[in-house]
Amino acid sequence: MATGKYSRVDGRKSSSYCSLATIVVFVIFCLVGIWMFMSSSIVPVKNSEFLSVETGNEVKQTLSKSDSKQFDDTSGDLSGAETREDGSGLSSKELGITNEDNSLDNLVVESNNEEKKSQDSAEKNQEENHANESSDEKTESESGQKMVDEDDGKDRETNSRDRESNLETGEAENEGGEMKNKLHTESEESSGENGSESAESGKNYGVDGTADKLRHVGKEANLTEEKNGKNQDEHLELSADHNIVESKENNQASNEILPAGTQSEILTETTTQNGAWSTQAVESQNEKKSQQSSTSSKNNDHHWKLCKSTAGPDYIPCLDNWQVIRKLPSTMHYEHRERHCPDEAPTCLVPLPEGYKRSVKWPKSRDKIWYYNVPHTKLAEVKGHQNWVKVTGEYLTFPGGGTQFVNGALHYIDFIRESVPEIAWGKRTRVVLDVGCGVASFGGYLFERNVLAMSFAPKDEHEAQVQFALERGIPAILNVMGTKRLPFPSSVFDLVHCARCRRHILRHILGGKLLLELNRVLRPGGYFVWSATPVYRKGPEDVGIWQEMSRLTKSMCWELVVVKKDKLNNVGAAIYRKPTSNDCYNKRSRNAPPLCEESDDPNAAWDVPLQACMHKVPVDSTKRGSLWPAQWPERLEKPPYWLNSQVGVYGKAAQSDLTADYSHWKKVVSQSYLSGMGIDWSSVRNVIDMKAVYGGFAAALKDLKVWVMNVVPIDSPDTLPIIYERGLFGMYHDWCESFNTYPRTYDVVHADHLFSSIKKRCKLVAVIAEVDRILRPEGKLILRDNLETISEVESMAKSLQWEIRMIYSKDNEGLLCVRKTFWRPTEEEPIKSAIV
């Protein structure tokens, strides 16, 4: 608001006329002062480049040049389909956002319409005042000017303070009342662009005026469903996606936020040689893209519905497809427990169980979970006497027992080690497969021995057994040994454990296919622990099964290392070892079971039928499986010996590629994920990486009390064997289909440049619906992708009433962190395929 400067007039005017003019001007300035005072509470909301209403009380901020150094990622930018880019390394306090800043909510609750009306009214008044001031300039007297100058000075001083208040709205105090950071903004106005004011208000100019964007919310307030649902339409309008803007930075600013490609060990440099300045062609093209993206995002309103299925809150699309299950010609080989995905992936949201609340934190969750989170009691009734699970008030409790270890899993784990000391839990043996895991207490207590166990069981009459495991914070997936291979590479598990496996594991009619499948995934020299009644009981059925098992394992060249009885639990275990050479295979009198054809790929595992054959053991010292990996934890950082002449995913030598990737993720996690997103990692237990590559993200989290399910998409390079070689675990999956897990499994879902590629094959809205299904309420989605995809996901996240915790973008790459809320739609969508 310009107060204007008044020119002096000729002194020959009459004194009465001067007095009248003086009074008129004085009244006008009083009105102007009142208008400025009344509008001061509105202007910051509309014109401030610091504040905007976002779902979850998002606060948009622009960092000063010194603050931007906190976002430094010395690993550099990644290019192409695998481009990576760092996020923020700042904590909430470093960004100047404290708990006291909750008062900002009261400043930004007005809708777009209300703000626009206020500003239009203000602009109209301003024009009228300018007109009056212009007319007064022509008639102002010299003596009148002296009187006005005093009031003018006061008004200008007030106006200046108001402006400074508007420009310094981003200043925030810490909890102790001290000033932590001062946020800066640079407003840019162009003549003739009044119509684009809304778009300009969404820009946050970064270091040296560049259009790097950072929107960060560090508050961890627990919002109720009512608050999350309030003013959703207003939030979507006010947080329009037109703020995604690209701009070339100067070299210094680029290095401060995300270093140039020359500093990266992962990919080659792609930076253009334009010095510190962008070109007009690039700027204009980027602005056009931004406006198109904004228009597209505004029209991209998603109307969500609630999935109505027989399974209700436990709906799993590919395992609850009753339309297909009812038509199966046979269920003899557990075909009805296998995956049967609907023709079109659902885009509805799975309801929450009534009374659902935030999960109990690890490690307490290993022993108890909220009953209403998994409200199933059948297993407690059937297996309670074996110490699987019990109902205790509002909790389901887990005494740590199982069918084979009623007196506790830890004693049973130590019993196995004492039986075969070479197993060496947590050193030689790091990654274990637990078949038919029940509630996964075996895997849950193996954490105390530095061992990761991939536990699996089918969705069957043992109601919610895998769901219990996941709610407890123990790794598990839904799977069955039926007619298809397990979704794992060959020769990756150090040990396979099968408690209570009897006739099912042998499957005489399948020619031992199931045991042969376990042989495929077991590492040469690895152990198979069989703990079942045929080992230690002498009934007719048990004796028959033992004899058949002995015949089959002998023909498979498995060495029976020991048969030992656990006196405390009154059970026994037979421990076998897979051969490390092909000598035994060549000496067999009968080729039964036969060796697989040379053309049979042992690593092909996605939707591949089981075969009753065995693959030869690799003996070439340069081949995977010929040597045992280094002991844990050395194997995590040491590149596998068999990565010699291969070219890595990022185009470098594979070993260098792996090392650089690990270095990159350590910096990203330490500088950004752990401190810059407002995530309380002490409350995080279950994590999934939707596109794991080398498992670098999981490796960087090794010191936290979390476990990471590393997923290698079926259309990505097959790097899953490398992940296992490092002492981590994971599986193959097609993200155009639902994942084999219950709803509300993971605390954090991580996706690095996955969505931009997956949306070429399937609907992105269906993928987001699946993320919503597997993510727990108050869980986080961390997404790294191109700006177009980031914008699409942000729009959908807002329509889901998720909280936008952070958005950062640069050079067409972006980082998005959102938090799922408890919000659920009320309108239902019947899923015909999932209704019995």
PDB file of N, CA and C in Angstrom, residues 380-465:
ATOM      1  N   ALA A 380      -6.574 -68.568  19.554  1.00  0.00           N
ATOM      2  CA  ALA A 380      -6.350 -68.640  21.003  1.00  0.00           C
ATOM      3  C   ALA A 380      -7.101 -69.829  21.601  1.00  0.00           C
ATOM      4  N   GLU A 381      -8.275 -70.103  21.061  1.00  0.00           N
ATOM      5  CA  GLU A 381      -9.054 -71.234  21.556  1.00  0.00           C
ATOM      6  C   GLU A 381      -8.421 -72.568  21.167  1.00  0.00           C
ATOM      7  N   VAL A 382      -7.873 -72.622  19.958  1.00  0.00           N
ATOM      8  CA  VAL A 382      -7.334 -73.889  19.442  1.00  0.00           C
ATOM      9  C   VAL A 382      -5.903 -74.130  19.893  1.00  0.00           C
ATOM     10  N   LYS A 383      -5.087 -73.066  19.941  1.00  0.00           N
ATOM     11  CA  LYS A 383      -3.654 -73.215  20.205  1.00  0.00           C
ATOM     12  C   LYS A 383      -3.208 -72.577  21.527  1.00  0.00           C
ATOM     13  N   GLY A 384      -4.140 -72.125  22.325  1.00  0.00           N
ATOM     14  CA  GLY A 384      -3.769 -71.470  23.579  1.00  0.00           C
ATOM     15  C   GLY A 384      -2.977 -72.379  24.499  1.00  0.00           C
ATOM     16  N   HIS A 385      -3.300 -73.663  24.521  1.00  0.00           N
ATOM     17  CA  HIS A 385      -2.599 -74.597  25.405  1.00  0.00           C
ATOM     18  C   HIS A 385      -1.159 -74.826  24.984  1.00  0.00           C
ATOM     19  N   GLN A 386      -0.839 -74.468  23.727  1.00  0.00           N
ATOM     20  CA  GLN A 386       0.536 -74.589  23.240  1.00  0.00           C
ATOM     21  C   GLN A 386       1.282 -73.251  23.323  1.00  0.00           C
ATOM     22  N   ASN A 387       0.681 -72.297  24.002  1.00  0.00           N
ATOM     23  CA  ASN A 387       1.297 -70.987  24.230  1.00  0.00           C
ATOM     24  C   ASN A 387       1.520 -70.187  22.945  1.00  0.00           C
ATOM     25  N   TRP A 388       0.645 -70.412  21.954  1.00  0.00           N
ATOM     26  CA  TRP A 388       0.702 -69.583  20.754  1.00  0.00           C
ATOM     27  C   TRP A 388       0.231 -68.175  21.077  1.00  0.00           C
ATOM     28  N   VAL A 389      -1.037 -68.078  21.511  1.00  0.00           N
ATOM     29  CA  VAL A 389      -1.657 -66.792  21.760  1.00  0.00           C
ATOM     30  C   VAL A 389      -2.766 -66.971  22.786  1.00  0.00           C
ATOM     31  N   LYS A 390      -2.973 -65.951  23.617  1.00  0.00           N
ATOM     32  CA  LYS A 390      -4.033 -65.980  24.630  1.00  0.00           C
ATOM     33  C   LYS A 390      -4.739 -64.631  24.634  1.00  0.00           C
ATOM     34  N   VAL A 391      -5.987 -64.626  25.060  1.00  0.00           N
ATOM     35  CA  VAL A 391      -6.743 -63.387  25.222  1.00  0.00           C
ATOM     36  C   VAL A 391      -6.599 -62.933  26.674  1.00  0.00           C
ATOM     37  N   THR A 392      -6.054 -61.728  26.856  1.00  0.00           N
ATOM     38  CA  THR A 392      -5.823 -61.187  28.198  1.00  0.00           C
ATOM     39  C   THR A 392      -6.375 -59.772  28.250  1.00  0.00           C
ATOM     40  N   GLY A 393      -7.633 -59.654  28.685  1.00  0.00           N
ATOM     41  CA  GLY A 393      -8.260 -58.345  28.753  1.00  0.00           C
ATOM     42  C   GLY A 393      -8.377 -57.718  27.380  1.00  0.00           C
ATOM     43  N   GLU A 394      -7.871 -56.496  27.234  1.00  0.00           N
ATOM     44  CA  GLU A 394      -7.942 -55.808  25.948  1.00  0.00           C
ATOM     45  C   GLU A 394      -6.760 -56.149  25.041  1.00  0.00           C
ATOM     46  N   TYR A 395      -5.936 -57.087  25.468  1.00  0.00           N
ATOM     47  CA  TYR A 395      -4.774 -57.490  24.688  1.00  0.00           C
ATOM     48  C   TYR A 395      -4.899 -58.941  24.229  1.00  0.00           C
ATOM     49  N   LEU A 396      -4.175 -59.254  23.160  1.00  0.00           N
ATOM     50  CA  LEU A 396      -3.832 -60.627  22.811  1.00  0.00           C
ATOM     51  C   LEU A 396      -2.374 -60.796  23.201  1.00  0.00           C
ATOM     52  N   THR A 397      -2.082 -61.790  24.006  1.00  0.00           N
ATOM     53  CA  THR A 397      -0.719 -61.970  24.505  1.00  0.00           C
ATOM     54  C   THR A 397      -0.090 -63.214  23.890  1.00  0.00           C
ATOM     55  N   PHE A 398       1.232 -63.171  23.785  1.00  0.00           N
ATOM     56  CA  PHE A 398       1.989 -64.243  23.128  1.00  0.00           C
ATOM     57  C   PHE A 398       3.096 -64.699  24.084  1.00  0.00           C
ATOM     58  N   PRO A 399       2.894 -65.808  24.740  1.00  0.00           N
ATOM     59  CA  PRO A 399       3.890 -66.297  25.722  1.00  0.00           C
ATOM     60  C   PRO A 399       5.214 -66.707  25.098  1.00  0.00           C
ATOM     61  N   GLY A 400       5.285 -66.739  23.756  1.00  0.00           N
ATOM     62  CA  GLY A 400       6.548 -67.089  23.096  1.00  0.00           C
ATOM     63  C   GLY A 400       6.674 -68.553  22.792  1.00  0.00           C
ATOM     64  N   GLY A 401       5.589 -69.265  22.931  1.00  0.00           N
ATOM     65  CA  GLY A 401       5.639 -70.702  22.672  1.00  0.00           C
ATOM     66  C   GLY A 401       5.163 -71.052  21.278  1.00  0.00           C
ATOM     67  N   GLY A 402       5.152 -72.343  21.016  1.00  0.00           N
ATOM     68  CA  GLY A 402       4.694 -72.887  19.752  1.00  0.00           C
ATOM     69  C   GLY A 402       4.472 -74.371  19.921  1.00  0.00           C
ATOM     70  N   THR A 403       3.997 -74.998  18.876  1.00  0.00           N
ATOM     71  CA  THR A 403       3.713 -76.422  18.966  1.00  0.00           C
ATOM     72  C   THR A 403       4.955 -77.218  19.349  1.00  0.00           C
ATOM     73  N   GLN A 404       6.104 -76.829  18.846  1.00  0.00           N
ATOM     74  CA  GLN A 404       7.339 -77.547  19.101  1.00  0.00           C
ATOM     75  C   GLN A 404       8.183 -76.918  20.204  1.00  0.00           C
ATOM     76  N   PHE A 405       7.749 -75.780  20.735  1.00  0.00           N
ATOM     77  CA  PHE A 405       8.520 -75.147  21.814  1.00  0.00           C
ATOM     78  C   PHE A 405       7.549 -74.466  22.781  1.00  0.00           C
ATOM     79  N   VAL A 406       6.778 -75.295  23.455  1.00  0.00           N
ATOM     80  CA  VAL A 406       5.774 -74.800  24.397  1.00  0.00           C
ATOM     81  C   VAL A 406       6.414 -73.960  25.491  1.00  0.00           C
ATOM     82  N   ASN A 407       7.622 -74.285  25.875  1.00  0.00           N
ATOM     83  CA  ASN A 407       8.291 -73.594  26.973  1.00  0.00           C
ATOM     84  C   ASN A 407       9.150 -72.412  26.513  1.00  0.00           C
ATOM     85  N   GLY A 408       8.933 -71.967  25.315  1.00  0.00           N
ATOM     86  CA  GLY A 408       9.620 -70.762  24.866  1.00  0.00           C
ATOM     87  C   GLY A 408      10.519 -70.994  23.669  1.00  0.00           C
ATOM     88  N   ALA A 409      10.514 -69.990  22.754  1.00  0.00           N
ATOM     89  CA  ALA A 409      11.278 -70.107  21.520  1.00  0.00           C
ATOM     90  C   ALA A 409      12.777 -69.983  21.748  1.00  0.00           C
ATOM     91  N   LEU A 410      13.195 -69.170  22.704  1.00  0.00           N
ATOM     92  CA  LEU A 410      14.631 -68.969  22.906  1.00  0.00           C
ATOM     93  C   LEU A 410      15.346 -70.259  23.294  1.00  0.00           C
ATOM     94  N   HIS A 411      14.744 -71.014  24.169  1.00  0.00           N
ATOM     95  CA  HIS A 411      15.346 -72.294  24.538  1.00  0.00           C
ATOM     96  C   HIS A 411      15.443 -73.201  23.309  1.00  0.00           C
ATOM     97  N   TYR A 412      14.403 -73.204  22.501  1.00  0.00           N
ATOM     98  CA  TYR A 412      14.390 -74.034  21.296  1.00  0.00           C
ATOM     99  C   TYR A 412      15.468 -73.579  20.312  1.00  0.00           C
ATOM    100  N   ILE A 413      15.648 -72.283  20.170  1.00  0.00           N
ATOM    101  CA  ILE A 413      16.675 -71.736  19.277  1.00  0.00           C
ATOM    102  C   ILE A 413      18.070 -72.144  19.750  1.00  0.00           C
ATOM    103  N   ASP A 414      18.294 -72.069  21.037  1.00  0.00           N
ATOM    104  CA  ASP A 414      19.597 -72.476  21.571  1.00  0.00           C
ATOM    105  C   ASP A 414      19.793 -73.984  21.466  1.00  0.00           C
ATOM    106  N   PHE A 415      18.699 -74.732  21.573  1.00  0.00           N
ATOM    107  CA  PHE A 415      18.763 -76.183  21.402  1.00  0.00           C
ATOM    108  C   PHE A 415      19.256 -76.547  19.998  1.00  0.00           C
ATOM    109  N   ILE A 416      18.810 -75.842  18.996  1.00  0.00           N
ATOM    110  CA  ILE A 416      19.251 -76.094  17.618  1.00  0.00           C
ATOM    111  C   ILE A 416      20.739 -75.775  17.472  1.00  0.00           C
ATOM    112  N   ARG A 417      21.154 -74.643  18.033  1.00  0.00           N
ATOM    113  CA  ARG A 417      22.564 -74.273  17.935  1.00  0.00           C
ATOM    114  C   ARG A 417      23.454 -75.289  18.647  1.00  0.00           C
ATOM    115  N   GLU A 418      23.018 -75.755  19.805  1.00  0.00           N
ATOM    116  CA  GLU A 418      23.808 -76.744  20.534  1.00  0.00           C
ATOM    117  C   GLU A 418      23.865 -78.063  19.788  1.00  0.00           C
ATOM    118  N   SER A 419      22.824 -78.376  19.038  1.00  0.00           N
ATOM    119  CA  SER A 419      22.813 -79.620  18.267  1.00  0.00           C
ATOM    120  C   SER A 419      23.821 -79.572  17.128  1.00  0.00           C
ATOM    121  N   VAL A 420      23.949 -78.411  16.473  1.00  0.00           N
ATOM    122  CA  VAL A 420      24.916 -78.226  15.388  1.00  0.00           C
ATOM    123  C   VAL A 420      25.585 -76.865  15.594  1.00  0.00           C
ATOM    124  N   PRO A 421      26.693 -76.815  16.321  1.00  0.00           N
ATOM    125  CA  PRO A 421      27.356 -75.535  16.609  1.00  0.00           C
ATOM    126  C   PRO A 421      27.743 -74.760  15.354  1.00  0.00           C
ATOM    127  N   GLU A 422      27.965 -75.492  14.240  1.00  0.00           N
ATOM    128  CA  GLU A 422      28.372 -74.815  13.000  1.00  0.00           C
ATOM    129  C   GLU A 422      27.292 -73.873  12.473  1.00  0.00           C
ATOM    130  N   ILE A 423      26.059 -74.039  12.955  1.00  0.00           N
ATOM    131  CA  ILE A 423      24.991 -73.136  12.512  1.00  0.00           C
ATOM    132  C   ILE A 423      25.331 -71.700  12.891  1.00  0.00           C
ATOM    133  N   ALA A 424      25.860 -71.490  14.084  1.00  0.00           N
ATOM    134  CA  ALA A 424      26.375 -70.175  14.508  1.00  0.00           C
ATOM    135  C   ALA A 424      25.402 -69.048  14.188  1.00  0.00           C
ATOM    136  N   TRP A 425      24.317 -68.981  14.961  1.00  0.00           N
ATOM    137  CA  TRP A 425      23.315 -67.929  14.760  1.00  0.00           C
ATOM    138  C   TRP A 425      23.945 -66.538  14.744  1.00  0.00           C
ATOM    139  N   GLY A 426      23.534 -65.734  13.810  1.00  0.00           N
ATOM    140  CA  GLY A 426      23.968 -64.341  13.762  1.00  0.00           C
ATOM    141  C   GLY A 426      25.354 -64.121  13.214  1.00  0.00           C
ATOM    142  N   LYS A 427      26.033 -65.161  12.833  1.00  0.00           N
ATOM    143  CA  LYS A 427      27.353 -65.046  12.216  1.00  0.00           C
ATOM    144  C   LYS A 427      27.364 -65.780  10.877  1.00  0.00           C
ATOM    145  N   ARG A 428      27.460 -67.093  10.934  1.00  0.00           N
ATOM    146  CA  ARG A 428      27.377 -67.861   9.689  1.00  0.00           C
ATOM    147  C   ARG A 428      25.940 -67.906   9.175  1.00  0.00           C
ATOM    148  N   THR A 429      25.003 -68.087  10.093  1.00  0.00           N
ATOM    149  CA  THR A 429      23.594 -68.151   9.712  1.00  0.00           C
ATOM    150  C   THR A 429      22.931 -66.820  10.010  1.00  0.00           C
ATOM    151  N   ARG A 430      22.530 -66.138   8.972  1.00  0.00           N
ATOM    152  CA  ARG A 430      21.935 -64.809   9.114  1.00  0.00           C
ATOM    153  C   ARG A 430      20.483 -64.766   8.596  1.00  0.00           C
ATOM    154  N   VAL A 431      20.198 -65.401   7.463  1.00  0.00           N
ATOM    155  CA  VAL A 431      18.873 -65.319   6.842  1.00  0.00           C
ATOM    156  C   VAL A 431      18.226 -66.699   6.850  1.00  0.00           C
ATOM    157  N   VAL A 432      17.035 -66.782   7.451  1.00  0.00           N
ATOM    158  CA  VAL A 432      16.348 -68.056   7.674  1.00  0.00           C
ATOM    159  C   VAL A 432      14.967 -68.011   7.033  1.00  0.00           C
ATOM    160  N   LEU A 433      14.517 -69.140   6.519  1.00  0.00           N
ATOM    161  CA  LEU A 433      13.152 -69.297   6.030  1.00  0.00           C
ATOM    162  C   LEU A 433      12.395 -70.195   6.999  1.00  0.00           C
ATOM    163  N   ASP A 434      11.295 -69.668   7.554  1.00  0.00           N
ATOM    164  CA  ASP A 434      10.479 -70.438   8.492  1.00  0.00           C
ATOM    165  C   ASP A 434       9.190 -70.841   7.792  1.00  0.00           C
ATOM    166  N   VAL A 435       9.034 -72.118   7.534  1.00  0.00           N
ATOM    167  CA  VAL A 435       7.902 -72.655   6.780  1.00  0.00           C
ATOM    168  C   VAL A 435       6.768 -73.008   7.738  1.00  0.00           C
ATOM    169  N   GLY A 436       5.544 -72.567   7.411  1.00  0.00           N
ATOM    170  CA  GLY A 436       4.418 -72.850   8.281  1.00  0.00           C
ATOM    171  C   GLY A 436       4.630 -72.241   9.646  1.00  0.00           C
ATOM    172  N   CYS A 437       4.794 -70.910   9.678  1.00  0.00           N
ATOM    173  CA  CYS A 437       5.359 -70.220  10.840  1.00  0.00           C
ATOM    174  C   CYS A 437       4.404 -70.057  12.008  1.00  0.00           C
ATOM    175  N   GLY A 438       3.108 -70.281  11.818  1.00  0.00           N
ATOM    176  CA  GLY A 438       2.166 -69.986  12.892  1.00  0.00           C
ATOM    177  C   GLY A 438       2.140 -68.495  13.182  1.00  0.00           C
ATOM    178  N   VAL A 439       2.290 -68.108  14.449  1.00  0.00           N
ATOM    179  CA  VAL A 439       2.318 -66.687  14.808  1.00  0.00           C
ATOM    180  C   VAL A 439       3.745 -66.142  14.804  1.00  0.00           C
ATOM    181  N   ALA A 440       4.684 -66.915  14.274  1.00  0.00           N
ATOM    182  CA  ALA A 440       6.064 -66.487  14.008  1.00  0.00           C
ATOM    183  C   ALA A 440       6.875 -66.174  15.262  1.00  0.00           C
ATOM    184  N   SER A 441       6.610 -66.844  16.344  1.00  0.00           N
ATOM    185  CA  SER A 441       7.418 -66.620  17.548  1.00  0.00           C
ATOM    186  C   SER A 441       8.869 -67.053  17.337  1.00  0.00           C
ATOM    187  N   PHE A 442       9.073 -68.093  16.542  1.00  0.00           N
ATOM    188  CA  PHE A 442      10.439 -68.532  16.232  1.00  0.00           C
ATOM    189  C   PHE A 442      11.231 -67.395  15.598  1.00  0.00           C
ATOM    190  N   GLY A 443      10.657 -66.782  14.572  1.00  0.00           N
ATOM    191  CA  GLY A 443      11.325 -65.660  13.921  1.00  0.00           C
ATOM    192  C   GLY A 443      11.431 -64.447  14.814  1.00  0.00           C
ATOM    193  N   GLY A 444      10.414 -64.236  15.658  1.00  0.00           N
ATOM    194  CA  GLY A 444      10.436 -63.079  16.547  1.00  0.00           C
ATOM    195  C   GLY A 444      11.572 -63.123  17.539  1.00  0.00           C
ATOM    196  N   TYR A 445      11.893 -64.307  18.050  1.00  0.00           N
ATOM    197  CA  TYR A 445      12.974 -64.426  19.037  1.00  0.00           C
ATOM    198  C   TYR A 445      14.335 -64.605  18.383  1.00  0.00           C
ATOM    199  N   LEU A 446      14.369 -64.928  17.092  1.00  0.00           N
ATOM    200  CA  LEU A 446      15.658 -64.999  16.396  1.00  0.00           C
ATOM    201  C   LEU A 446      16.321 -63.626  16.292  1.00  0.00           C
ATOM    202  N   PHE A 447      15.531 -62.558  16.421  1.00  0.00           N
ATOM    203  CA  PHE A 447      16.125 -61.218  16.411  1.00  0.00           C
ATOM    204  C   PHE A 447      17.147 -61.064  17.527  1.00  0.00           C
ATOM    205  N   GLU A 448      16.925 -61.751  18.622  1.00  0.00           N
ATOM    206  CA  GLU A 448      17.870 -61.662  19.744  1.00  0.00           C
ATOM    207  C   GLU A 448      19.189 -62.361  19.430  1.00  0.00           C
ATOM    208  N   ARG A 449      19.212 -63.128  18.343  1.00  0.00           N
ATOM    209  CA  ARG A 449      20.446 -63.803  17.917  1.00  0.00           C
ATOM    210  C   ARG A 449      20.983 -63.208  16.623  1.00  0.00           C
ATOM    211  N   ASN A 450      20.521 -61.978  16.283  1.00  0.00           N
ATOM    212  CA  ASN A 450      20.973 -61.283  15.076  1.00  0.00           C
ATOM    213  C   ASN A 450      20.637 -62.051  13.799  1.00  0.00           C
ATOM    214  N   VAL A 451      19.481 -62.657  13.780  1.00  0.00           N
ATOM    215  CA  VAL A 451      19.047 -63.456  12.626  1.00  0.00           C
ATOM    216  C   VAL A 451      17.744 -62.891  12.088  1.00  0.00           C
ATOM    217  N   LEU A 452      17.654 -62.805  10.762  1.00  0.00           N
ATOM    218  CA  LEU A 452      16.413 -62.416  10.086  1.00  0.00           C
ATOM    219  C   LEU A 452      15.705 -63.673   9.603  1.00  0.00           C
ATOM    220  N   ALA A 453      14.423 -63.778   9.915  1.00  0.00           N
ATOM    221  CA  ALA A 453      13.648 -64.937   9.470  1.00  0.00           C
ATOM    222  C   ALA A 453      12.511 -64.473   8.573  1.00  0.00           C
ATOM    223  N   MET A 454      12.454 -65.011   7.372  1.00  0.00           N
ATOM    224  CA  MET A 454      11.325 -64.806   6.489  1.00  0.00           C
ATOM    225  C   MET A 454      10.310 -65.899   6.814  1.00  0.00           C
ATOM    226  N   SER A 455       9.241 -65.525   7.515  1.00  0.00           N
ATOM    227  CA  SER A 455       8.237 -66.494   7.939  1.00  0.00           C
ATOM    228  C   SER A 455       7.051 -66.444   6.976  1.00  0.00           C
ATOM    229  N   PHE A 456       6.491 -67.587   6.661  1.00  0.00           N
ATOM    230  CA  PHE A 456       5.295 -67.574   5.822  1.00  0.00           C
ATOM    231  C   PHE A 456       4.357 -68.704   6.206  1.00  0.00           C
ATOM    232  N   ALA A 457       3.094 -68.466   5.951  1.00  0.00           N
ATOM    233  CA  ALA A 457       2.027 -69.436   6.189  1.00  0.00           C
ATOM    234  C   ALA A 457       0.859 -69.028   5.300  1.00  0.00           C
ATOM    235  N   PRO A 458      -0.039 -69.935   5.015  1.00  0.00           N
ATOM    236  CA  PRO A 458      -1.180 -69.583   4.162  1.00  0.00           C
ATOM    237  C   PRO A 458      -2.281 -68.885   4.930  1.00  0.00           C
ATOM    238  N   LYS A 459      -3.181 -68.262   4.197  1.00  0.00           N
ATOM    239  CA  LYS A 459      -4.403 -67.731   4.787  1.00  0.00           C
ATOM    240  C   LYS A 459      -5.396 -68.884   4.840  1.00  0.00           C
ATOM    241  N   ASP A 460      -5.440 -69.564   5.993  1.00  0.00           N
ATOM    242  CA  ASP A 460      -6.233 -70.794   6.076  1.00  0.00           C
ATOM    243  C   ASP A 460      -7.053 -70.811   7.353  1.00  0.00           C
ATOM    244  N   GLU A 461      -7.360 -72.027   7.798  1.00  0.00           N
ATOM    245  CA  GLU A 461      -8.206 -72.166   8.984  1.00  0.00           C
ATOM    246  C   GLU A 461      -7.526 -71.690  10.259  1.00  0.00           C
ATOM    247  N   HIS A 462      -6.198 -71.576  10.252  1.00  0.00           N
ATOM    248  CA  HIS A 462      -5.490 -70.980  11.392  1.00  0.00           C
ATOM    249  C   HIS A 462      -5.669 -69.475  11.320  1.00  0.00           C
ATOM    250  N   GLU A 463      -6.788 -69.024  11.764  1.00  0.00           N
ATOM    251  CA  GLU A 463      -7.272 -67.674  11.565  1.00  0.00           C
ATOM    252  C   GLU A 463      -6.247 -66.609  11.962  1.00  0.00           C
ATOM    253  N   ALA A 464      -5.865 -65.787  10.975  1.00  0.00           N
ATOM    254  CA  ALA A 464      -5.064 -64.574  11.202  1.00  0.00           C
ATOM    255  C   ALA A 464      -3.684 -64.841  11.780  1.00  0.00           C
ATOM    256  N   GLN A 465      -3.103 -66.030  11.584  1.00  0.00           N
ATOM    257  CA  GLN A 465      -1.803 -66.309  12.186  1.00  0.00           C
ATOM    258  C   GLN A 465      -0.719 -65.359  11.676  1.00  0.00           C
TER     259      GLN A 465
END
